[in-house]
Coordinates of C-alpha atoms in Angstrom, one line a residue:
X1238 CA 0.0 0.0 0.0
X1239 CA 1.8 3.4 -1.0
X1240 CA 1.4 6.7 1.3
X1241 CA -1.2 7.9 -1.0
X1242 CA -3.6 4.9 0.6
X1243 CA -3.0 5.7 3.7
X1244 CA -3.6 9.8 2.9
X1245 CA -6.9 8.7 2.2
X1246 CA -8.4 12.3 0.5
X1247 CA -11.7 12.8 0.2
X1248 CA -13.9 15.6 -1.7
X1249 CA -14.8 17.4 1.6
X1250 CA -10.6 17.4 3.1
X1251 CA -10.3 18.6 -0.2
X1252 CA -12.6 21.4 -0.4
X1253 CA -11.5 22.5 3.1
X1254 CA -8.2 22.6 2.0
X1255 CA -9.2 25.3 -0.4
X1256 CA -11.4 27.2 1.9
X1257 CA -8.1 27.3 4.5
X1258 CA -6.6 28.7 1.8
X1259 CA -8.5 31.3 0.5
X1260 CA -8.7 32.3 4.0
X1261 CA -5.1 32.4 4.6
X1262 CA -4.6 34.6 0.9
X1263 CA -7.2 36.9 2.3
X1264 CA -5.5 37.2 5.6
X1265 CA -2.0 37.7 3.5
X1266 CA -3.3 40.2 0.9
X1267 CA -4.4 42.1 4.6
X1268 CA -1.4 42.1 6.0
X1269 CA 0.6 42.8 2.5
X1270 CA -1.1 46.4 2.4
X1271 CA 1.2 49.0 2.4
X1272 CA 4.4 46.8 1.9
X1273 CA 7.1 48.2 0.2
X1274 CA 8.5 46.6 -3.5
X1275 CA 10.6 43.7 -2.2
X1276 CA 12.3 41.0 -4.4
X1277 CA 11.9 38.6 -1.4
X1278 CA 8.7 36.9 -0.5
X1279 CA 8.4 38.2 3.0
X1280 CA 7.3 41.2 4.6
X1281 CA 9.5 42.5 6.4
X1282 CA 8.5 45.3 9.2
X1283 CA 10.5 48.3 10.2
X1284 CA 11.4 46.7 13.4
X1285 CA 13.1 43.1 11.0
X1286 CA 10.7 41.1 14.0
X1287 CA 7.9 40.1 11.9
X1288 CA 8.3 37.8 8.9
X1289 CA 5.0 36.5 7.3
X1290 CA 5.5 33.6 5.2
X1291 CA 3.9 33.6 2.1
X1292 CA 1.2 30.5 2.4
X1293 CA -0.7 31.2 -1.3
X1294 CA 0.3 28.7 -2.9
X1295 CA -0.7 26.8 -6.0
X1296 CA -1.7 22.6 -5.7
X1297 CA 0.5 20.1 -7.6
X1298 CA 0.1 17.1 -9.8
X1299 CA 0.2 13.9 -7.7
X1300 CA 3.4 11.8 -8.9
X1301 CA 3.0 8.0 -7.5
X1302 CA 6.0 6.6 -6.4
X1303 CA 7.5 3.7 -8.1
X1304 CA 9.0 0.5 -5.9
X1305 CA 12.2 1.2 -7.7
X1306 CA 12.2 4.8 -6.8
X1307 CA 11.5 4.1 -2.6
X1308 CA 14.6 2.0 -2.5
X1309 CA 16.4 4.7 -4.1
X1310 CA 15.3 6.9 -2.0
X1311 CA 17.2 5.3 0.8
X1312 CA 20.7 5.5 -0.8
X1313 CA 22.8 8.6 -0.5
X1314 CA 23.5 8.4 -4.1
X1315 CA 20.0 8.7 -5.2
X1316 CA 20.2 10.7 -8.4
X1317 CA 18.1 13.7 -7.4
X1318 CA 19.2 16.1 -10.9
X1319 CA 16.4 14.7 -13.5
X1320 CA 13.4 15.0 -11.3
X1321 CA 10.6 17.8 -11.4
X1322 CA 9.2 20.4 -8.4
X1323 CA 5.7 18.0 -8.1
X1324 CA 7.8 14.5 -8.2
X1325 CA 10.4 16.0 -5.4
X1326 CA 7.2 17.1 -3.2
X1327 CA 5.9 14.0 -4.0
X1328 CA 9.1 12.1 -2.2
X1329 CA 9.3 14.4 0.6
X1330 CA 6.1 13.7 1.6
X1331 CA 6.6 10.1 1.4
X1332 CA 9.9 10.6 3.0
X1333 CA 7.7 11.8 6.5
X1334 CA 4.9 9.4 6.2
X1335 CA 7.6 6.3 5.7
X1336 CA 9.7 7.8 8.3
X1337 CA 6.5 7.6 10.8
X1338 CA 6.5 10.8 11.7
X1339 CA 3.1 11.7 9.9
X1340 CA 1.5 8.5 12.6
X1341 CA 3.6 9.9 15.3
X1342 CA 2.7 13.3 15.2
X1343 CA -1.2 12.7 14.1
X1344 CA -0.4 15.2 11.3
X1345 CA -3.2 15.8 8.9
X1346 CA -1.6 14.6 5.8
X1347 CA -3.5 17.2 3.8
X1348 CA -1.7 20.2 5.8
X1349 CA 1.6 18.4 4.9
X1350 CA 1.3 18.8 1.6
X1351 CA -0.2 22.2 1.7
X1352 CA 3.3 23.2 3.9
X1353 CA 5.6 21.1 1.3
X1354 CA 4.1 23.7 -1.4
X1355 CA 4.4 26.5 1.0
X1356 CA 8.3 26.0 1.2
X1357 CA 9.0 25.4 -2.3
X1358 CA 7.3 28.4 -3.3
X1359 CA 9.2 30.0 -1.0
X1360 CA 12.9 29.3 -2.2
X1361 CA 13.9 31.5 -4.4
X1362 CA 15.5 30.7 -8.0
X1363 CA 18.7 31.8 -7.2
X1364 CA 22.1 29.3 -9.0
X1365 CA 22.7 27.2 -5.9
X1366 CA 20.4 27.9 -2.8
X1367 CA 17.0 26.6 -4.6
X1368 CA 14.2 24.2 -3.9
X1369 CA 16.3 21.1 -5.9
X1370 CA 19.4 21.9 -3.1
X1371 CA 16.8 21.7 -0.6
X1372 CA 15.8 18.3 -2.0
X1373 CA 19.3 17.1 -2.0
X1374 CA 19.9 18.2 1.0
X1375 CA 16.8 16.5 2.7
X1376 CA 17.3 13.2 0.8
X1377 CA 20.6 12.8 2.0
X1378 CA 19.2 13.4 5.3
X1379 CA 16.4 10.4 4.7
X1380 CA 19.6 8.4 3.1
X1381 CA 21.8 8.5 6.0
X1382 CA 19.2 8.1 8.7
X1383 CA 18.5 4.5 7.1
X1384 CA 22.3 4.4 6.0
X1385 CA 23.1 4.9 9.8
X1386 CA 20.2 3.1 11.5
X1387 CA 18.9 6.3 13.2
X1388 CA 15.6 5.2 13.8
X1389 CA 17.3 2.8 16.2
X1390 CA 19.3 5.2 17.9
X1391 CA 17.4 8.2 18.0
X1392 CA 13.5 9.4 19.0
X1393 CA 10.6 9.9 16.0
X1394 CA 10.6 13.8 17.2
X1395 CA 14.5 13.9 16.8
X1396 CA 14.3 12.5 13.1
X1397 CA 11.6 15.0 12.4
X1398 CA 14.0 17.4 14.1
X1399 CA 16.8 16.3 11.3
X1400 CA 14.3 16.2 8.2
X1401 CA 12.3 19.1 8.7
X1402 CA 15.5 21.8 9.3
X1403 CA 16.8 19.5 6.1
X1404 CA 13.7 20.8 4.2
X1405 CA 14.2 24.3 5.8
X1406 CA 18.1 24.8 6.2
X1407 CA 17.8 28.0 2.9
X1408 CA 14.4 29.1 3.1
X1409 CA 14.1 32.6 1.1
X1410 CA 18.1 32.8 0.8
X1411 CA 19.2 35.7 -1.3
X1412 CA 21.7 33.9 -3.1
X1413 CA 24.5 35.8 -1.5
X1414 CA 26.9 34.5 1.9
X1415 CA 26.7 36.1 4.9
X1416 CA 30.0 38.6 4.2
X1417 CA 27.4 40.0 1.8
X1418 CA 26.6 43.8 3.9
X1419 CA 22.6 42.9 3.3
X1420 CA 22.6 39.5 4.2
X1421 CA 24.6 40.3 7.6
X1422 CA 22.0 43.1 8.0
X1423 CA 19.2 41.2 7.3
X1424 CA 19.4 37.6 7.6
X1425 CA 21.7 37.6 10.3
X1426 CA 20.2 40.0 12.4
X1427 CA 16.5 38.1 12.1
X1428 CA 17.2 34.7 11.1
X1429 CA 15.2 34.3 7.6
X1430 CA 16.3 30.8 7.1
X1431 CA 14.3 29.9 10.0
X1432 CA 11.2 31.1 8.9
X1433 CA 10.0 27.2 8.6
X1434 CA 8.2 27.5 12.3
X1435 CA 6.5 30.7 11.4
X1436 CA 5.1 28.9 8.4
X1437 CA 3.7 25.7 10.6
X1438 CA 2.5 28.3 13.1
X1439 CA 0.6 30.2 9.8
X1440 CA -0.7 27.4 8.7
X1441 CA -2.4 26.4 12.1
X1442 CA -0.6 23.6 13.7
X1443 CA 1.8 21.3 11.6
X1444 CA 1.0 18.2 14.0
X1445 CA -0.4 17.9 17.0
X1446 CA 1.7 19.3 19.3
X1447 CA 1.8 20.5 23.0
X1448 CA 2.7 24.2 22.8
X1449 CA 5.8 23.4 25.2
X1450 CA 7.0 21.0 23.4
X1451 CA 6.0 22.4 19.9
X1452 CA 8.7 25.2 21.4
X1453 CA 11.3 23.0 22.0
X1454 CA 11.1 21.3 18.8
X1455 CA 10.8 24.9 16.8
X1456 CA 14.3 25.7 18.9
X1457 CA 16.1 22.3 18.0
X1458 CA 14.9 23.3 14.2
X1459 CA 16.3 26.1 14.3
X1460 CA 19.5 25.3 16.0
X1461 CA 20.0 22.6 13.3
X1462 CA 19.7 25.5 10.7
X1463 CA 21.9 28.4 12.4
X1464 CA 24.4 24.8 12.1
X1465 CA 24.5 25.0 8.4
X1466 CA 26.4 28.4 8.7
X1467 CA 30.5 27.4 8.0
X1468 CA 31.3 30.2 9.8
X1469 CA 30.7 27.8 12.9
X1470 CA 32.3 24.7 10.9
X1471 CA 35.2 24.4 13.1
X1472 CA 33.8 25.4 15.9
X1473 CA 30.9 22.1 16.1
X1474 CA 33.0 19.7 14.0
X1475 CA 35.6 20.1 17.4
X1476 CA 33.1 19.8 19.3
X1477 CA 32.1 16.6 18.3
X1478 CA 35.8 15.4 17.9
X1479 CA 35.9 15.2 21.6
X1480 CA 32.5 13.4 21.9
X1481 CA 33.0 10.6 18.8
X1482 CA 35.1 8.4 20.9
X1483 CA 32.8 7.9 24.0
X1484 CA 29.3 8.9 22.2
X1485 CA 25.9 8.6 24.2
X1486 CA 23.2 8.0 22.5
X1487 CA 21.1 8.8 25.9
X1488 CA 23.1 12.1 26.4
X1489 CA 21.0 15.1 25.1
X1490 CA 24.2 17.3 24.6
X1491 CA 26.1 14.5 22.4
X1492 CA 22.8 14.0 20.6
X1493 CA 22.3 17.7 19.9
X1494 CA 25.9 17.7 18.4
X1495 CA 25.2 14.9 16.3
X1496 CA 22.2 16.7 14.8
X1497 CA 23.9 19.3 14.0
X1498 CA 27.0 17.1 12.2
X1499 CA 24.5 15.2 10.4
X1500 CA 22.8 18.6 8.8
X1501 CA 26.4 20.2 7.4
X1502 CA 27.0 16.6 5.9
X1503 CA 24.0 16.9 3.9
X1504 CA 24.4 20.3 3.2
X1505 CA 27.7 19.8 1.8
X1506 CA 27.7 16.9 0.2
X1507 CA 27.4 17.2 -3.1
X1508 CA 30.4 15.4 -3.7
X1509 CA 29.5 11.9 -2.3
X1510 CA 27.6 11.6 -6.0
X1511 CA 29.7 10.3 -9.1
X1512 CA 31.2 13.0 -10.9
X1513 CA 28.6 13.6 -13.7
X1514 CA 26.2 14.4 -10.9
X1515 CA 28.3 16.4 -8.7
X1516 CA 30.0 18.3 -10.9
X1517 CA 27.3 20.5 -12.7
X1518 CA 26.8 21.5 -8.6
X1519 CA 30.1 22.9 -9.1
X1520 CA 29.0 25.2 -11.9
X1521 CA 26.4 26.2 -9.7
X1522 CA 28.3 27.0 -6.3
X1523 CA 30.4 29.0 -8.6
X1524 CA 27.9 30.8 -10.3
X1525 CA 27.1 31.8 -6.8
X1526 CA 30.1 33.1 -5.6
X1527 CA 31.0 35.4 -9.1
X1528 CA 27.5 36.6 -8.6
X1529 CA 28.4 37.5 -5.7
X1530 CA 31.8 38.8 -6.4
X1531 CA 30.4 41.1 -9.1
X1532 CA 28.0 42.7 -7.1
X1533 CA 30.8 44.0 -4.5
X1534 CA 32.9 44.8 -7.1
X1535 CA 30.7 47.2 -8.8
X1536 CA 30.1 48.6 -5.1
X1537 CA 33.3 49.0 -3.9
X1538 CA 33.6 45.9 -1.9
X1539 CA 36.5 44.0 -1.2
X1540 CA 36.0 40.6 -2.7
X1541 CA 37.0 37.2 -1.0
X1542 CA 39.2 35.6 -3.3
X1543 CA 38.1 32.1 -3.4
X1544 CA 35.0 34.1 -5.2
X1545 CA 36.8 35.9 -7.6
X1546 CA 36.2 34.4 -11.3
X1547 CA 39.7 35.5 -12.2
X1548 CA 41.7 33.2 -9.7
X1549 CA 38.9 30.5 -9.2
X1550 CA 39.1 27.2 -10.8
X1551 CA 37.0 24.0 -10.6
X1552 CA 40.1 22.2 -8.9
X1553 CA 41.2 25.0 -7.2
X1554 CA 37.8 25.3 -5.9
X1555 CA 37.1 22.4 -4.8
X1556 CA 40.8 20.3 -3.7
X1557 CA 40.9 22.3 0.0
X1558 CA 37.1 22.3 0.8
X1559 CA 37.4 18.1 -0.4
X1560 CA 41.0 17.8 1.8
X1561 CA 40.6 19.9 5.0
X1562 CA 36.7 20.1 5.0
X1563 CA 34.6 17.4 3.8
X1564 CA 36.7 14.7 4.0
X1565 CA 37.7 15.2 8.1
X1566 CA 34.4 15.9 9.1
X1567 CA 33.0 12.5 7.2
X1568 CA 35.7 10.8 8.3
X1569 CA 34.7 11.8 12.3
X1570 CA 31.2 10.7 11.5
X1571 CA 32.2 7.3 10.1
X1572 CA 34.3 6.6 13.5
X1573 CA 30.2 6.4 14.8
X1574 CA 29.3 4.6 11.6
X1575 CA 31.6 3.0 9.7
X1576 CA 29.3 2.2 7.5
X1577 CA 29.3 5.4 6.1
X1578 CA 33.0 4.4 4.7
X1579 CA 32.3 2.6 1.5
X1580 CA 29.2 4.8 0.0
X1581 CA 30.0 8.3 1.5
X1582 CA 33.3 8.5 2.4
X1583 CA 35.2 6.9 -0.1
X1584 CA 33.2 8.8 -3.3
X1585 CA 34.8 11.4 -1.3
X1586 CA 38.4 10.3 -1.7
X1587 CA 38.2 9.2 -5.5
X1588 CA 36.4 13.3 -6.3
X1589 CA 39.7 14.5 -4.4
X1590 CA 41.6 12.7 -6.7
X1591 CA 39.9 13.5 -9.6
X1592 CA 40.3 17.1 -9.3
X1593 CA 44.0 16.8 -7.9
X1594 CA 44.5 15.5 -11.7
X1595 CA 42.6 18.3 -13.5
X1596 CA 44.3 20.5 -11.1
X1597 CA 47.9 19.2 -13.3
X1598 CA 46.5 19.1 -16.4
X1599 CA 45.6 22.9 -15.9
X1600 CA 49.2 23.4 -14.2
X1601 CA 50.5 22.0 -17.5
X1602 CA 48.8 23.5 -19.6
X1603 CA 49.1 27.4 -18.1
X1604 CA 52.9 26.4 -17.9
X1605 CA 52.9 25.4 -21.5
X1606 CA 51.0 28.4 -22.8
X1607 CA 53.7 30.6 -20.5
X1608 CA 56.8 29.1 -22.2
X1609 CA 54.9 29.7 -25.7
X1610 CA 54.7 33.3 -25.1
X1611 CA 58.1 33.6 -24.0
X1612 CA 59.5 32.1 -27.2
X1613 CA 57.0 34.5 -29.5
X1614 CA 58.4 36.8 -27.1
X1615 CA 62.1 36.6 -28.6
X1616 CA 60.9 36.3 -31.9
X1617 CA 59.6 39.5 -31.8
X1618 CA 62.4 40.9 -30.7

């Protein structure tokens, strides 16, 4: 029996899903009067408190899940670059009910999918931070909590924890890092990638929750997201260094600190794909950063140089985050589950070698081009 069965819509859920709806645009368009022109899709108010998430959204055309495609699911290498907008919704959802967090939480499965369109029409289309990288990032999430046995190890409300800041990690992000002036203005000053509890508290109750406990769980979200920040990479990558060897699956802090491991290993893992997956990612990321780079050019701005398109190559982007990033912190996770070894952290290894030998070929070939202009050089002369 597929999620679908067990969703069990009828006429009348539907119906009230549109009524909620029309209520909730009516209750936006309210609200929206007087705001200023905004590229963003939140209002912000002169004091940066208030964020309204935007919740009028359009429905999408129900994609049933193949066998094939569930035991995909499962793998970190699921190829997530061919699929569209309604067959991604489609697996997140299926991702919570097979999870059991849909049973656990006694969430209506209609307001699921009405918040699952709520955050994809709130990423913006920007080269990297988009709806698919939220995708990737929560399937990787799904694939290493049955990679890792989690569900053994941890509670139903921590794996909802782990999948739901997954889904949320880049809500509304502008693109830009936070050494961008606006972002560190804005999104730093009133965290907009959290604005995933705002939308569940919008849209009238996401599960049923205690409010107590519904607090807590919005906090953990959000910790999990503020996690995803590499400004703090060394900082909780130590920190769980000095846990890995005599880990506690009963102690809170260790767990916390796994939690927040696990999220920057599926934020940044592009890598653990083959090549010809990973690598148009790549393009992406830096599209991103001369984006970026432009902009503070043509303001003034100093510009960081691993984001400058003159100096930045595919290897050179990529061989130090692979070495002295991705590679030790997957390596400290696999001490806790070696499992991890073969299927995450080797793919690893072989895409550090593989640009460590574009990275010669490009050496060669600039000092080959260099010696060529010296002799035209004499010529000349």
């Amino acid at each position: 029996m597929t999620f679908y069965a067990v969703e069990g819509l009828k006429v009348v859920e539907i119906e009230k899903c549109k009524n909620d709806l029309k209520k909730l645009r009516d209750e936006m368009m309210s609200r929206a009067e007087g705001r200023v022109n905004c590229p963003c899709k939140y209002n912000f108010s002169d004091d940066g408190k208030k964020l309204t998430p935007r919740c009028d959204v359009p429905s999408y055309p129900k994609y049933t899940l193949s066998q094939e495609t569930i035991e995909a699911l499962k793998k970190p290498t699921f190829d997530v670059c061919h699929w569209e907008h309604n067959e991604m919704l489609s697996c997140l959802e299926y991702m919570y009910h097979d999870l059991g967090l849909v049973k656990e939480f006694n969430m209506n499965p209609i307001t699921l999918k009405r918040w699952l369109l709520g955050i994809q029409e709130n990423y913006r289309s920007n080269p990297f931070h988009n709806f698919r990288h939220c995708f990737c990032v929560s399937q990787m999430m799904y694939g290493m909590i049955h990679l890792c046995n989690l569900q053994e190890k941890l509670t139903l409300t921590d794996l909802g924890i782990l999948m739901t800041a997954a889904v949320c990690h880049d809500l509304d992000h502008s693109g830009y890092n936070n050494t961008y002036p606006y972002v560190c203005a804005v999104y730093l000053k009133s965290p907009l990638h959290c604005g995933l509890p705002d939308t569940l508290t919008e849209c009238n109750k996401f599960a049923n929750v205690e409010p107590e406990a519904f607090k807590q769980i919005r906090q953990a979200i959000i910790t999990l997201i503020l996690a995803t920040d590499m400004a703090r990479h060394g900082e909780i990558l130590d920190s769980f260094k000095h846990k890995v060897d005599n880990f506690d699956f009963t102690n809170e802090e260790h767990v916390t600190c796994l939690k927040m491991v696990l999220i920057k290993c599926c934020d940044i893992s592009n890598e653990v794909w083959p090549t010809e997956v990973a690598e148009p990612w790549v393009d992406c990321l830096l599209e991103k950063y001369f984006m970026q780079s432009d902009k503070e050019e043509s303001e003034g701005l100093p510009v960081a140089p691993f984001m400058d398109r003159d100096k930045v190559t595919k290897p050179t982007a990529q061989i130090g985050f692979i070495k002295f990033v991705l590679i030790p912190m997957f390596e400290t996770v696999m001490k806790l589950f070696p499992q991890i070894e073969e299927i995450m952290v080797q793919p690893l290894r072989d895409s550090r070698d593989h640009y460590e030998e574009l990275k010669q070929i490009d050496d060669a070939m600039t000092e080959k081009k260099k010696t060529e202009n010296i002799s035209l050089g004499g010529k000349k002369k």
